[in-house]
Amino acid sequence: MTQWSGYLGLILQGALVTIELTLMGSVLALIMAFLAGMGRVSRFFIVRALATTYIEFFRGTSIFVQLFWAYFVLPFAGLSLTPLQAGVLALGLNVGAYAAEVVRGAILSVGREQYEACTALNLGRWQGMRHVILPQALLVMLPTFGNNAIELLKATSVVSLISLADLTFQAQVVRSQTGSTLMPFLSVLIIYFALALIISWGVRTLERRMARGLDGVRV
Amino acid sequence: MAWDWDFVREIMPTLIQGVKITILATILGSILAAIVGLGIALARRSENRFVSRSVGWFAEFIRGTPLLVQLYFIFYVLPDIGILLPPLVAGVIGLGLHYGTYTAEVYRAGIDNVPRGQWEAAKACNLNGRHTWTHIILPQAIPPMIPALANYFIAMFKETPLLSAITVLELMNQAKSVANTYYRYIEPMTLVGAFFLVISLCSVVLLRWLEHRYGRIER
């Protein structure tokens, strides 16, 4: 038995980086999702066109290509990013594009009568969105957001290829140092799975809490 | 650094070599995913609780962990137990297994959507299990699934750059090696991005057509 404890420490450090990336990426993705998702249902053509372009662009290529582009090509345009910045940017923008469609779908799923009620109560467009539409739409979005967060967690593994020391990267380090393959990769797979389970559990809990007080509302 | 068309012309043949491998990997991966998915979907319906449970957990595990780590696992761990795979085969197995767990859900939904009356009719006609599946259930279940399956195959296509991490010489890897040789990243990386973007924009049209053609169940 070589010193597994030391190597386990390395892998746990990697897990911290993965968690950090997932959290920061999710925040950016959430912001982008709401911006682009609400942009897609905007009154103004130019806003709709911008949002659609963003979504199609980032859904059309994979996270891997985007990450490499951000890391290797942007420096030539005068914008040098650290691996962490490039990672968060690519992850957030990519998953944000997928989540934007969820936001759009959820907003459109709120019944027409709700919009009519907003008009009847003389609420402005923004007020109606804020107080009537979004609280109902949020509940529809949540489960899919959970899936998106898990996709983001899985996508973080790609940053190991631009030398960011996340879980996958550390697994490779342990492999090259010990020559053992099963232990690093299996433990890393299990950690990823555990993180995914935590996310889906967290989203379920959040969903239950948010559904409270909305009984009788058709969702 | 500015865009250089001469350089583009120079690297095109190398990139096209990569495109061939990318397309080959996608086709083989799709075939494998279609088969694996059907296998998982059928196993999960098995009456043997042990089989359905363990296959269910296995699929859940694969879906909750990153494709990149699974590729590493196949590429590095299997040789230790005596299974030596060429990179492309390892990559295809990884893609097929990973997306097989997704297509399994499509199959499951498709099979569940076949009305109960069809099962009862098959029983009334005294068809055995195999004939019920091949002549009654699958012919009705598969056409509505086609758009969703195609969706996953396009997603898989976009994920093929990950195979470069296990030394498959597909498009991304060729682009990287070209970029490293000449130390010019703008053209190769942008071309890769443009290639995937163009294909996926075309695939949107294809998907719409498929949905129109197969999306509705004829009653």
Short mmCIF file of C-alpha atoms in Angstrom, two decimals, chain B residues 134-208:
data_model
loop_
_atom_site.label_atom_id
_atom_site.label_comp_id
_atom_site.label_asym_id
_atom_site.label_seq_id
_atom_site.Cartn_x
_atom_site.Cartn_y
_atom_site.Cartn_z
CA THR B 134 -41.10 -7.08 -32.49
CA HIS B 135 -44.48 -6.88 -34.22
CA ILE B 136 -46.68 -4.77 -31.94
CA ILE B 137 -44.84 -2.64 -29.41
CA LEU B 138 -41.57 -1.55 -31.01
CA PRO B 139 -43.01 -0.62 -34.44
CA GLN B 140 -45.39 1.75 -32.69
CA ALA B 141 -42.95 2.97 -30.07
CA ILE B 142 -39.96 3.78 -32.24
CA PRO B 143 -41.20 6.41 -34.78
CA PRO B 144 -42.25 8.96 -32.13
CA MET B 145 -38.83 8.51 -30.48
CA ILE B 146 -36.85 9.41 -33.57
CA PRO B 147 -36.67 13.20 -33.02
CA ALA B 148 -35.56 12.78 -29.39
CA LEU B 149 -32.97 10.18 -30.37
CA ALA B 150 -31.65 12.43 -33.13
CA ASN B 151 -31.36 15.21 -30.56
CA TYR B 152 -29.03 13.07 -28.44
CA PHE B 153 -26.99 12.01 -31.44
CA ILE B 154 -26.41 15.66 -32.30
CA ALA B 155 -25.42 16.30 -28.68
CA MET B 156 -23.00 13.39 -28.93
CA PHE B 157 -21.54 14.85 -32.09
CA LYS B 158 -20.79 18.05 -30.23
CA GLU B 159 -19.11 16.10 -27.42
CA THR B 160 -16.69 14.22 -29.69
CA PRO B 161 -13.89 16.80 -29.11
CA LEU B 162 -13.52 15.14 -25.69
CA LEU B 163 -12.04 12.13 -27.47
CA SER B 164 -8.93 14.23 -28.11
CA ALA B 165 -8.12 13.78 -24.41
CA ILE B 166 -7.56 10.07 -25.01
CA THR B 167 -5.41 10.75 -28.09
CA VAL B 168 -8.02 10.09 -30.78
CA LEU B 169 -6.95 12.18 -33.77
CA GLU B 170 -10.31 13.81 -34.39
CA LEU B 171 -10.96 17.40 -35.44
CA MET B 172 -10.12 19.04 -32.11
CA ASN B 173 -6.91 17.10 -31.70
CA GLN B 174 -5.78 17.91 -35.24
CA ALA B 175 -6.56 21.57 -34.60
CA LYS B 176 -4.60 21.51 -31.36
CA SER B 177 -1.58 19.88 -32.95
CA VAL B 178 -1.66 22.34 -35.85
CA ALA B 179 -1.96 25.21 -33.38
CA ASN B 180 0.93 23.93 -31.28
CA THR B 181 3.17 23.44 -34.31
CA TYR B 182 2.71 26.93 -35.75
CA TYR B 183 1.76 28.63 -32.51
CA ARG B 184 -1.29 30.14 -34.15
CA TYR B 185 -4.49 29.45 -32.25
CA ILE B 186 -6.96 31.84 -33.84
CA GLU B 187 -7.57 30.03 -37.13
CA PRO B 188 -7.67 26.37 -36.03
CA MET B 189 -9.80 26.97 -32.93
CA THR B 190 -12.19 29.32 -34.70
CA LEU B 191 -12.57 26.89 -37.61
CA VAL B 192 -13.41 24.07 -35.22
CA GLY B 193 -16.00 26.25 -33.53
CA ALA B 194 -17.44 27.35 -36.87
CA PHE B 195 -17.60 23.77 -38.10
CA PHE B 196 -19.60 22.59 -35.10
CA LEU B 197 -21.81 25.68 -35.20
CA VAL B 198 -22.67 25.20 -38.87
CA ILE B 199 -23.45 21.52 -38.43
CA SER B 200 -25.60 22.12 -35.39
CA LEU B 201 -27.52 24.95 -37.08
CA CYS B 202 -28.20 22.61 -40.01
CA SER B 203 -29.24 19.90 -37.58
CA VAL B 204 -31.88 22.23 -36.12
CA VAL B 205 -33.55 22.20 -39.54
CA LEU B 206 -33.22 18.42 -39.74
CA LEU B 207 -34.72 18.03 -36.28
CA ARG B 208 -37.69 20.22 -37.20
#
